[in-house]
PDB file of C-alpha atoms and ligand atoms in Angstrom:
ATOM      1  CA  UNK A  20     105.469 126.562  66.630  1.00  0.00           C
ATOM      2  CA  UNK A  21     102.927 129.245  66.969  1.00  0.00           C
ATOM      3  CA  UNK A  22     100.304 127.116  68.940  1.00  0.00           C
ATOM      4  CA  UNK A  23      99.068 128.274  71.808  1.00  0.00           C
ATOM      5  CA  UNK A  24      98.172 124.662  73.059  1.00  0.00           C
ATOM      6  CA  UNK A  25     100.890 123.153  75.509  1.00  0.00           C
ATOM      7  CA  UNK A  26     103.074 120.703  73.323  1.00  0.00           C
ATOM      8  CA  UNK A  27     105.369 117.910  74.412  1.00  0.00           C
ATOM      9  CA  UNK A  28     104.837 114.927  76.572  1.00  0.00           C
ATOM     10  CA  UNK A  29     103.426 114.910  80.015  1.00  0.00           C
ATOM     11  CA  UNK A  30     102.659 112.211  82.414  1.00  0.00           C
ATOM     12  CA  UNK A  31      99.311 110.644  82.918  1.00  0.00           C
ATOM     13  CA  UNK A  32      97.969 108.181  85.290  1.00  0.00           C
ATOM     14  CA  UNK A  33      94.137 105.913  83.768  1.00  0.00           C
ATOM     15  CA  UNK A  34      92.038 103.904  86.046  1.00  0.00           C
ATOM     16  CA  UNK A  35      89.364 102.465  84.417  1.00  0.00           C
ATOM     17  CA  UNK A  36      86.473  99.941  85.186  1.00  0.00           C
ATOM     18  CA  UNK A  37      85.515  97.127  82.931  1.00  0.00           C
ATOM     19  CA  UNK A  38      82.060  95.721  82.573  1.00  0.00           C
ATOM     20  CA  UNK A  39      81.276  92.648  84.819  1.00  0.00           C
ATOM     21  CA  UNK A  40      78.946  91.582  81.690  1.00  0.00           C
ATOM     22  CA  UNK A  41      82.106  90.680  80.265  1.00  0.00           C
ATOM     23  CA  UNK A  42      84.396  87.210  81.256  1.00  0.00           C
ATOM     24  CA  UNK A  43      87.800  88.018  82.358  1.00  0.00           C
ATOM     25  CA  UNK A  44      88.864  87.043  79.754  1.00  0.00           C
ATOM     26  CA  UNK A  45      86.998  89.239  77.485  1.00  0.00           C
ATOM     27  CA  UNK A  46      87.854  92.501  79.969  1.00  0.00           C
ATOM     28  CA  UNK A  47      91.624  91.643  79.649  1.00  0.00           C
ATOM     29  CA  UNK A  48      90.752  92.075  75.878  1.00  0.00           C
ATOM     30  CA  UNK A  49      89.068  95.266  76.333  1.00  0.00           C
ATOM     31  CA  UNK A  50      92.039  96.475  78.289  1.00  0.00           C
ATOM     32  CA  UNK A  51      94.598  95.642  75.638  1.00  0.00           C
ATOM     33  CA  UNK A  52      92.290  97.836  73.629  1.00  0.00           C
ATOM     34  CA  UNK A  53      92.478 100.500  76.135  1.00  0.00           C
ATOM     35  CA  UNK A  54      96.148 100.067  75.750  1.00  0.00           C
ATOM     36  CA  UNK A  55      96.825 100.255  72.228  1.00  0.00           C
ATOM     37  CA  UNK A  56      94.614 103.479  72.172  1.00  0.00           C
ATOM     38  CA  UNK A  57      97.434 104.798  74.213  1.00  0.00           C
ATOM     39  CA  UNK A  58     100.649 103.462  72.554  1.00  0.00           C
ATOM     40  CA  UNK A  59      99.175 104.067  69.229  1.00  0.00           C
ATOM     41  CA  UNK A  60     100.505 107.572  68.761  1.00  0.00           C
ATOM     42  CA  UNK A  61     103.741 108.369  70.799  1.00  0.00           C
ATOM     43  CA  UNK A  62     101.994 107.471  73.881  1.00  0.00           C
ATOM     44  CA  UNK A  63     104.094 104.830  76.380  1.00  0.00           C
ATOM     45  CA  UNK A  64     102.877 102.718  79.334  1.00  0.00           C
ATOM     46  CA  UNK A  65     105.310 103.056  82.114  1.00  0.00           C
ATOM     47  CA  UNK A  66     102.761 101.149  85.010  1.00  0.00           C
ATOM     48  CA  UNK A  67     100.577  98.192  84.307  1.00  0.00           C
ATOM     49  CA  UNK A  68      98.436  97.109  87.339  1.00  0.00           C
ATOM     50  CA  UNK A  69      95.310  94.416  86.792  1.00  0.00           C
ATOM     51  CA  UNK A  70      93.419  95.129  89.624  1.00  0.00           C
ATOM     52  CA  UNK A  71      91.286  92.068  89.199  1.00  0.00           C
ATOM     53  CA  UNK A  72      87.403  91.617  89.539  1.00  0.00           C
ATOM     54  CA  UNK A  73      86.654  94.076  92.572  1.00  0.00           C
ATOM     55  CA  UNK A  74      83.372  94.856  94.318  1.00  0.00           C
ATOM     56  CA  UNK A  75      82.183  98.239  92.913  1.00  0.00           C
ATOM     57  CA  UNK A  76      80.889 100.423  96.149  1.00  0.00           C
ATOM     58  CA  UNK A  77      78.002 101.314  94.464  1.00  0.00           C
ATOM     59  CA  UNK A  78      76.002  99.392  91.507  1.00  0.00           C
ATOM     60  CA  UNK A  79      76.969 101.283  87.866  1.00  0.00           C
ATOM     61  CA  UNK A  80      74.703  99.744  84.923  1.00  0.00           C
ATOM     62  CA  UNK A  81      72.809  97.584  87.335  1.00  0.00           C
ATOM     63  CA  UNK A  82      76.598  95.578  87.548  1.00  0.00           C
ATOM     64  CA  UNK A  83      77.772  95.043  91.381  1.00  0.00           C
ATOM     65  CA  UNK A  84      81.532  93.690  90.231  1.00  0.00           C
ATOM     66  CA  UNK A  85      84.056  95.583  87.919  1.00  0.00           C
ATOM     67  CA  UNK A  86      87.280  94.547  86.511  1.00  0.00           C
ATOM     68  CA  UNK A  87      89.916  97.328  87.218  1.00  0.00           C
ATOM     69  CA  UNK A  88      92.805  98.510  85.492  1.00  0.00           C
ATOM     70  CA  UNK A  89      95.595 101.039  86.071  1.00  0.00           C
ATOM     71  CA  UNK A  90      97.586 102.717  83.874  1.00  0.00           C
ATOM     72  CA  UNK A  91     100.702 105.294  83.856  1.00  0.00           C
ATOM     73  CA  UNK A  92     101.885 106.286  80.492  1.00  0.00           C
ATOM     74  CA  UNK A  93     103.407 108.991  78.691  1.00  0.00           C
ATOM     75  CA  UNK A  94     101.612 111.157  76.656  1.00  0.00           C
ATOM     76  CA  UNK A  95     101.773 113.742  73.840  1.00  0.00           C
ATOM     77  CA  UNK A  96      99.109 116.298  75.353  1.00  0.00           C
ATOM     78  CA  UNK A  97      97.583 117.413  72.145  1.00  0.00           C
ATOM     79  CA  UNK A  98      96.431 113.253  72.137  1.00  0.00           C
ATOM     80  CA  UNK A  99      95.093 113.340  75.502  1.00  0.00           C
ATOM     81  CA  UNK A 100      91.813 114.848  74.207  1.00  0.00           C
ATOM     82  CA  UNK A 101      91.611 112.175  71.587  1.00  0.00           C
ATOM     83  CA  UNK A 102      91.944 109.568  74.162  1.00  0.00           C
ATOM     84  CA  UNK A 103      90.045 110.889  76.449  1.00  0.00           C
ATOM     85  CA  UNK A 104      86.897 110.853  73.675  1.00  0.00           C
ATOM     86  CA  UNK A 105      87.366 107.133  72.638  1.00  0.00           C
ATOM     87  CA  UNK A 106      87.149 106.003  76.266  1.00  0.00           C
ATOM     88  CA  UNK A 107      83.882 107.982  76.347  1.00  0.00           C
ATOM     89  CA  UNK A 108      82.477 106.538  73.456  1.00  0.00           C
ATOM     90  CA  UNK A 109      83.415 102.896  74.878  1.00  0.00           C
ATOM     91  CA  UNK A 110      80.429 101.310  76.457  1.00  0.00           C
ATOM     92  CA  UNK A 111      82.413  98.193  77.929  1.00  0.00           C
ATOM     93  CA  UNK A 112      84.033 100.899  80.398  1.00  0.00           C
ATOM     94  CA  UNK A 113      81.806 101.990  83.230  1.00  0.00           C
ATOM     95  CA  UNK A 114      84.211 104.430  84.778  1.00  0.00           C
ATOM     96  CA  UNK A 115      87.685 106.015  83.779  1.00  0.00           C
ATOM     97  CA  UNK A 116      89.361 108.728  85.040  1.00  0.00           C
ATOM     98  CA  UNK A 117      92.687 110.489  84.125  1.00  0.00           C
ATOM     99  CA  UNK A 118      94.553 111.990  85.746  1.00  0.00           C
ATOM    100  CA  UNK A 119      97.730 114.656  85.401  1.00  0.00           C
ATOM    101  CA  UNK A 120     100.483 112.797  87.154  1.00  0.00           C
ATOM    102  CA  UNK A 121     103.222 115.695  87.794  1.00  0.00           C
ATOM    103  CA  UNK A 122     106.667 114.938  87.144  1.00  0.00           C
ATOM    104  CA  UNK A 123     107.207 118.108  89.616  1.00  0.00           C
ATOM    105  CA  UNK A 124     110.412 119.862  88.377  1.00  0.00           C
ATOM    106  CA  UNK A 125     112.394 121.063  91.619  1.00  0.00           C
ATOM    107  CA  UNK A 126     110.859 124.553  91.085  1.00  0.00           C
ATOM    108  CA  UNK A 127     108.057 123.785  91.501  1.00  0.00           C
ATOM    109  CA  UNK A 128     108.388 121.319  94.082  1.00  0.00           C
ATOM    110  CA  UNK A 129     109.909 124.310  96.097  1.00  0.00           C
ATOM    111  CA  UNK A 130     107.118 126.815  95.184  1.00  0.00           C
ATOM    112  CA  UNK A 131     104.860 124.195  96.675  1.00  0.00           C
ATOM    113  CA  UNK A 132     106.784 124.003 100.078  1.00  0.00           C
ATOM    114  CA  UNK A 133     106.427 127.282 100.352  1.00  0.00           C
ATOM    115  CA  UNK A 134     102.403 127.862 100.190  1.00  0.00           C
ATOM    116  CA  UNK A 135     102.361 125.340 102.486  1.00  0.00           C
ATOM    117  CA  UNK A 136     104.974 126.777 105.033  1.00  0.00           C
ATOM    118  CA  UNK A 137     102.860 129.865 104.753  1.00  0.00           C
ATOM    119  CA  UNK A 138      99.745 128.090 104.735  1.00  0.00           C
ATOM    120  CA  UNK A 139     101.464 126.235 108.275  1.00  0.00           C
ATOM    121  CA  UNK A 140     102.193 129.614 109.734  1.00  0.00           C
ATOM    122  CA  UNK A 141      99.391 130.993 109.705  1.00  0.00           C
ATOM    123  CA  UNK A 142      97.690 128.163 111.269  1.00  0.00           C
ATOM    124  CA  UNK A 143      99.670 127.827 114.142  1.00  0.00           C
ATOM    125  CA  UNK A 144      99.513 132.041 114.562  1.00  0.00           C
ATOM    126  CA  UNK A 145      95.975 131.954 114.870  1.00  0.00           C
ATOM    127  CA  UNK A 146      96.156 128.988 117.082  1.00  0.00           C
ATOM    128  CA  UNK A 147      98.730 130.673 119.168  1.00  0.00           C
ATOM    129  CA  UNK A 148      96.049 133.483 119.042  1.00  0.00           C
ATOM    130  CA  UNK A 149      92.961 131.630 120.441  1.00  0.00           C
ATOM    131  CA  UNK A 150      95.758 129.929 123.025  1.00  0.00           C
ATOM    132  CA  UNK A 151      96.773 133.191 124.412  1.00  0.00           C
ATOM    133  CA  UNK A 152      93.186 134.388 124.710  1.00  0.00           C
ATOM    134  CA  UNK A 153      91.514 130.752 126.100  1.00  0.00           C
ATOM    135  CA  UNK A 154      94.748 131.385 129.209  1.00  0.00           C
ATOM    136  CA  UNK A 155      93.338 134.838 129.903  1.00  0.00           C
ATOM    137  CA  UNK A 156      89.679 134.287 130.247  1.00  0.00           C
ATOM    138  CA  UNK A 157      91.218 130.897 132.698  1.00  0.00           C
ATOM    139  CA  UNK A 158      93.332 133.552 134.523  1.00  0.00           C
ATOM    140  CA  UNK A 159      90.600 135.272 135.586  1.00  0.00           C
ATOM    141  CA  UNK A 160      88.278 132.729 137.494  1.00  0.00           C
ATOM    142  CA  UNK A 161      90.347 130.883 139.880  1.00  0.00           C
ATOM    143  CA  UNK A 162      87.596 128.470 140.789  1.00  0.00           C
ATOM    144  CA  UNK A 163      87.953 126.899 137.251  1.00  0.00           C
ATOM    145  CA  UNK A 164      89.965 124.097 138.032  1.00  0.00           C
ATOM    146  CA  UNK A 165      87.440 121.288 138.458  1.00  0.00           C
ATOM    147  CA  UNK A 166      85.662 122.230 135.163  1.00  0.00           C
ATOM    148  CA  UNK A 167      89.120 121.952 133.375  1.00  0.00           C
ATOM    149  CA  UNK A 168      89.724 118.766 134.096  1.00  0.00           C
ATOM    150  CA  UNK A 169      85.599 117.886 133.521  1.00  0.00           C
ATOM    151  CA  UNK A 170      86.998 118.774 129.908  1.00  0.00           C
ATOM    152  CA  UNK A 171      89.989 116.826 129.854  1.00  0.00           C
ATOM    153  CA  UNK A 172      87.938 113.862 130.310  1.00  0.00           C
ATOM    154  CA  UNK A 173      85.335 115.108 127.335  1.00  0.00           C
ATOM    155  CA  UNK A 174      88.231 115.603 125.283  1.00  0.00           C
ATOM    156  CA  UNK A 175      89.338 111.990 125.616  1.00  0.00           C
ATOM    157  CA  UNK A 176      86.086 110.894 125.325  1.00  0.00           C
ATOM    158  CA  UNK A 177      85.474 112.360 122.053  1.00  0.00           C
ATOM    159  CA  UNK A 178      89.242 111.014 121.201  1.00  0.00           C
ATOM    160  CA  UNK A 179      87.466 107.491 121.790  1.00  0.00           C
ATOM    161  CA  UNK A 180      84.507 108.478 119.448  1.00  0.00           C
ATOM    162  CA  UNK A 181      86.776 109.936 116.535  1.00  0.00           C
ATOM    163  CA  UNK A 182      89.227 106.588 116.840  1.00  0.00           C
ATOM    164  CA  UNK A 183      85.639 104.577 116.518  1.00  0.00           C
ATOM    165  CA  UNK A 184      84.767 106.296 113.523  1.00  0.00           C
ATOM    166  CA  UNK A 185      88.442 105.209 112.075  1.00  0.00           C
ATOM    167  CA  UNK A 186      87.530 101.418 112.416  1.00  0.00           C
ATOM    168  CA  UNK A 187      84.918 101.979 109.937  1.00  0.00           C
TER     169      UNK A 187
ATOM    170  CA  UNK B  25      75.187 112.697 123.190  1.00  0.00           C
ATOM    171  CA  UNK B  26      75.263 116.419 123.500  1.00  0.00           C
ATOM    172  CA  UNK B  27      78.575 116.743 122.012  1.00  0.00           C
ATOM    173  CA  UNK B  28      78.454 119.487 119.389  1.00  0.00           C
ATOM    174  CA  UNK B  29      77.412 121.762 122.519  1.00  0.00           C
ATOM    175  CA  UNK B  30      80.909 121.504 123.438  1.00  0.00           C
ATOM    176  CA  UNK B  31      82.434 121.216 119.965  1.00  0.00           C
ATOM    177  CA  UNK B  32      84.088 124.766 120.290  1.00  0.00           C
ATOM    178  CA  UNK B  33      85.999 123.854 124.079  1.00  0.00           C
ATOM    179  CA  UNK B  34      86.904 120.502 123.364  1.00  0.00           C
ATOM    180  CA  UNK B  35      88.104 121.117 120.535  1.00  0.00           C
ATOM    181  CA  UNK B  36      91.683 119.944 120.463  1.00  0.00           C
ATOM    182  CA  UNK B  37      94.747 121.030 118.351  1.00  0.00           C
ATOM    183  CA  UNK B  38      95.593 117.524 116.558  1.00  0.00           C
ATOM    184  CA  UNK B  39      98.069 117.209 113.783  1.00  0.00           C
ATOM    185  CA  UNK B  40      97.279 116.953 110.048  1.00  0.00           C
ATOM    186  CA  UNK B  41      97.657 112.723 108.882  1.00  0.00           C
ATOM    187  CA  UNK B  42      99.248 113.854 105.714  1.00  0.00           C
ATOM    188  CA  UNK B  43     101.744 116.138 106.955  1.00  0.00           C
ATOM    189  CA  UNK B  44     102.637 113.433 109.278  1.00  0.00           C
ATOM    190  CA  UNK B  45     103.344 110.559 107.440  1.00  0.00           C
ATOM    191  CA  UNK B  46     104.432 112.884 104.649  1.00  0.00           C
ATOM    192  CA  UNK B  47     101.758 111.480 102.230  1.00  0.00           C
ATOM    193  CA  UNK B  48      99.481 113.176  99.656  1.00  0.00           C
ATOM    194  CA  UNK B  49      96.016 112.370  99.678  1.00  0.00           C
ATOM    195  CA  UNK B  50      95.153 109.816  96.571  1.00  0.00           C
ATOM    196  CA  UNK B  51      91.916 108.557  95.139  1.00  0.00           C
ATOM    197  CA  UNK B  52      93.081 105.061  94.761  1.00  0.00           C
ATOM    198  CA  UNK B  53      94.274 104.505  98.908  1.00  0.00           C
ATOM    199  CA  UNK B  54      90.607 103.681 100.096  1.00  0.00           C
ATOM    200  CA  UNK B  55      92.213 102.828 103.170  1.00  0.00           C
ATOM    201  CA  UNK B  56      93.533 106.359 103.942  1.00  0.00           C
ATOM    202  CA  UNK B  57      90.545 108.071 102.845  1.00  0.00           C
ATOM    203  CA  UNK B  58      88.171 106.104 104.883  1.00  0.00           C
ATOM    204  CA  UNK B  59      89.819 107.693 108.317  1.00  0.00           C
ATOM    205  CA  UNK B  60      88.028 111.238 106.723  1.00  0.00           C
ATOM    206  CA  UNK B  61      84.414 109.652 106.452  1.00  0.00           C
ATOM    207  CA  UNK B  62      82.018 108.711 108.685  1.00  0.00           C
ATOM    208  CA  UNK B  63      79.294 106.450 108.721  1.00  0.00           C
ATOM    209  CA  UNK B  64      77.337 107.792 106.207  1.00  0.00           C
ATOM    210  CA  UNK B  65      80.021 108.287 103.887  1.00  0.00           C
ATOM    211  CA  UNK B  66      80.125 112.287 104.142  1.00  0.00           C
ATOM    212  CA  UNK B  67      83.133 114.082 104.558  1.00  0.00           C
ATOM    213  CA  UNK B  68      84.341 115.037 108.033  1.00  0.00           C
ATOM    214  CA  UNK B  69      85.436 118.401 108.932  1.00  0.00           C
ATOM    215  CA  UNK B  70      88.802 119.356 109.275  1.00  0.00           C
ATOM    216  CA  UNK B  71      88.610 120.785 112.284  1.00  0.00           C
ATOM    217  CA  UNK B  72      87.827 117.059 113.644  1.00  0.00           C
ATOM    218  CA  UNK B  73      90.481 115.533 111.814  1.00  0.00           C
ATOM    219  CA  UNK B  74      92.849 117.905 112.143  1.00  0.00           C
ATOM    220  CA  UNK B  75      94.123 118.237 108.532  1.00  0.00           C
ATOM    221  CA  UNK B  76      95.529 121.192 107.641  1.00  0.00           C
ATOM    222  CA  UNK B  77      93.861 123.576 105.132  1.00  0.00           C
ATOM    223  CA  UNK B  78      96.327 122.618 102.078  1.00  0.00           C
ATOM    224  CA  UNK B  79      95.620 118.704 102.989  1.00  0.00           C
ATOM    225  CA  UNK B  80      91.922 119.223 103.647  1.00  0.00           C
ATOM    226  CA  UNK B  81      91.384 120.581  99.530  1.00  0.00           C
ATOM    227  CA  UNK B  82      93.173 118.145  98.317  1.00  0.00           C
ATOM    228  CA  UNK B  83      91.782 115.096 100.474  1.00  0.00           C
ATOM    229  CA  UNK B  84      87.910 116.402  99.394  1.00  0.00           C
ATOM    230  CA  UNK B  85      89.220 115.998  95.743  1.00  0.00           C
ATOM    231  CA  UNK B  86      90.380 112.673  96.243  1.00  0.00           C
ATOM    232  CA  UNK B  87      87.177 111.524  97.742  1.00  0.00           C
ATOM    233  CA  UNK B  88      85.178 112.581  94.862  1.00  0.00           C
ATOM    234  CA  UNK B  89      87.197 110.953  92.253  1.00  0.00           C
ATOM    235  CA  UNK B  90      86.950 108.046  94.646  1.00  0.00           C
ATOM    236  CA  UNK B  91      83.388 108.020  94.581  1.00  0.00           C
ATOM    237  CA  UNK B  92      83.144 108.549  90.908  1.00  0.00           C
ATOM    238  CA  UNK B  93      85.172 105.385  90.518  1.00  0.00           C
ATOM    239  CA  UNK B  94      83.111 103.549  92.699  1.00  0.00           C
ATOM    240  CA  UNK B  95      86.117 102.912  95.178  1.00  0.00           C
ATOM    241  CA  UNK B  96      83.524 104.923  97.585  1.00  0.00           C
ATOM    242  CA  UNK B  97      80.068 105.067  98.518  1.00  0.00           C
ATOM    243  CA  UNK B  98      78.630 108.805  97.898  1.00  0.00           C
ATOM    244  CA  UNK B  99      76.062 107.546 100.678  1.00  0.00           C
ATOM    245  CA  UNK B 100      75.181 105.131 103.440  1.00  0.00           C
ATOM    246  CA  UNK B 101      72.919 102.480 102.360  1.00  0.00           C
TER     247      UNK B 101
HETATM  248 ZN1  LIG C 208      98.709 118.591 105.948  1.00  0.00          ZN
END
């Protein structure tokens, strides 16, 4: 083959949002729609998930409910463009996204342990960096103990804050 | 409160939530994302949360794609 486009099949992963104008039972149509767009070819499913009728977090289409649907298949990648076009087109979908779900080959898998064992290192050398510096301005000033604990006590306040934010 | 007068000293070494739990940041776990915005639904540093730089990229990806499928608000009501 002399095509430059990457052949073969590749891994995807579909979520997808069905119009709450529809019933249930009508969205569960438009999935199996969604669906046979995707087997049609070579494509197969490997995940089915109904999500079920879920609160969208912001209105799309003046709708405040979605029916959502998750998909893993496999794909011939010269059809993903295709597919990708006929969701487009689809009004009863609000939302779909697709996205490249690697099957990571232990190459790369390495390759990726290793930017971020780099990525790690440097970190904790520029930490080690402002450490070394933050002890020799405290060296100096003997007096500073009382402030340094005045900080300890900010620092766990702030830990309080950040913990509050979590909740929400 | 004054706090972001003493962002730079109080600023404390934590450990990246990802690298922890030895997760990757996804669009669909609301859950996990929600720890990395605040009230009004923006996007807190990583220098608060302590996620590391290679964690950080790929959590603000997964927040968009979150919003976009209306998993998350892009703002606070
Ligand atoms: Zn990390």
């Amino acid at each position: 083959m002399s095509k430059t486009k990457p052949s073969g099949l590749a891994h995807y992963e579909i979520l997808f949002v069905v119009s709450n104008r529809f019933t249930e039972d009508e969205a569960k149509t438009s999935i199996a729609k969604v669906e046979k767009l995707i087997t049609e070819g070579e494509g197969k499913i490997t995940l089915n998930e109904y999500w079920g009728k879920k609160r969208l977090a912001y209105p799309i289409k003046h709708e405040a409910y979605g029916y959502y649907q998750l998909f893993e298949f496999d794909l011939e990648r010269k059809d993903l463009a295709r597919l990708d076009e006929k969701l487009r087109l689809d009004h009863e979908i609000l939302r779909f996204i697709i996205v490249t779900k690697k099957l990571k080959s232990d190459e790369q898998l390495a390759k990726e342990q290793k930017i971020k064992e780099k990525i790690g290192k440097k970190q904790a050398e520029q930490e080690k960096k402002s450490q070394e510096e933050k002890t020799k301005k405290e060296a100096k000033p003997k007096k500073d103990a009382k402030p340094k604990a005045d900080i300890e006590s900010l620092d766990e306040k702030l830990e309080g804050i950040l913990n509050a934010d979590d909740l929400l | 409160m004054n706090n972001h007068h003493n962002n730079n000293v109080v600023k404390k070494a934590k450990e990246c939530y990802f690298c922890i739990n030895n997760l990757e940041p996804d669009y669909k776990d609301t859950k996990s994302l929600r720890r990395f915005i605040n009230f009004y639904q923006k996007i807190i540093g990583a220098g608060r949360t302590g996620t590391c730089v290679w964690h950080q990229r790929k959590l603000t990806l997964a927040i968009k794609r979150s919003r976009k499928m209306a998993l998350l608000a892009f703002t606070h009501k």
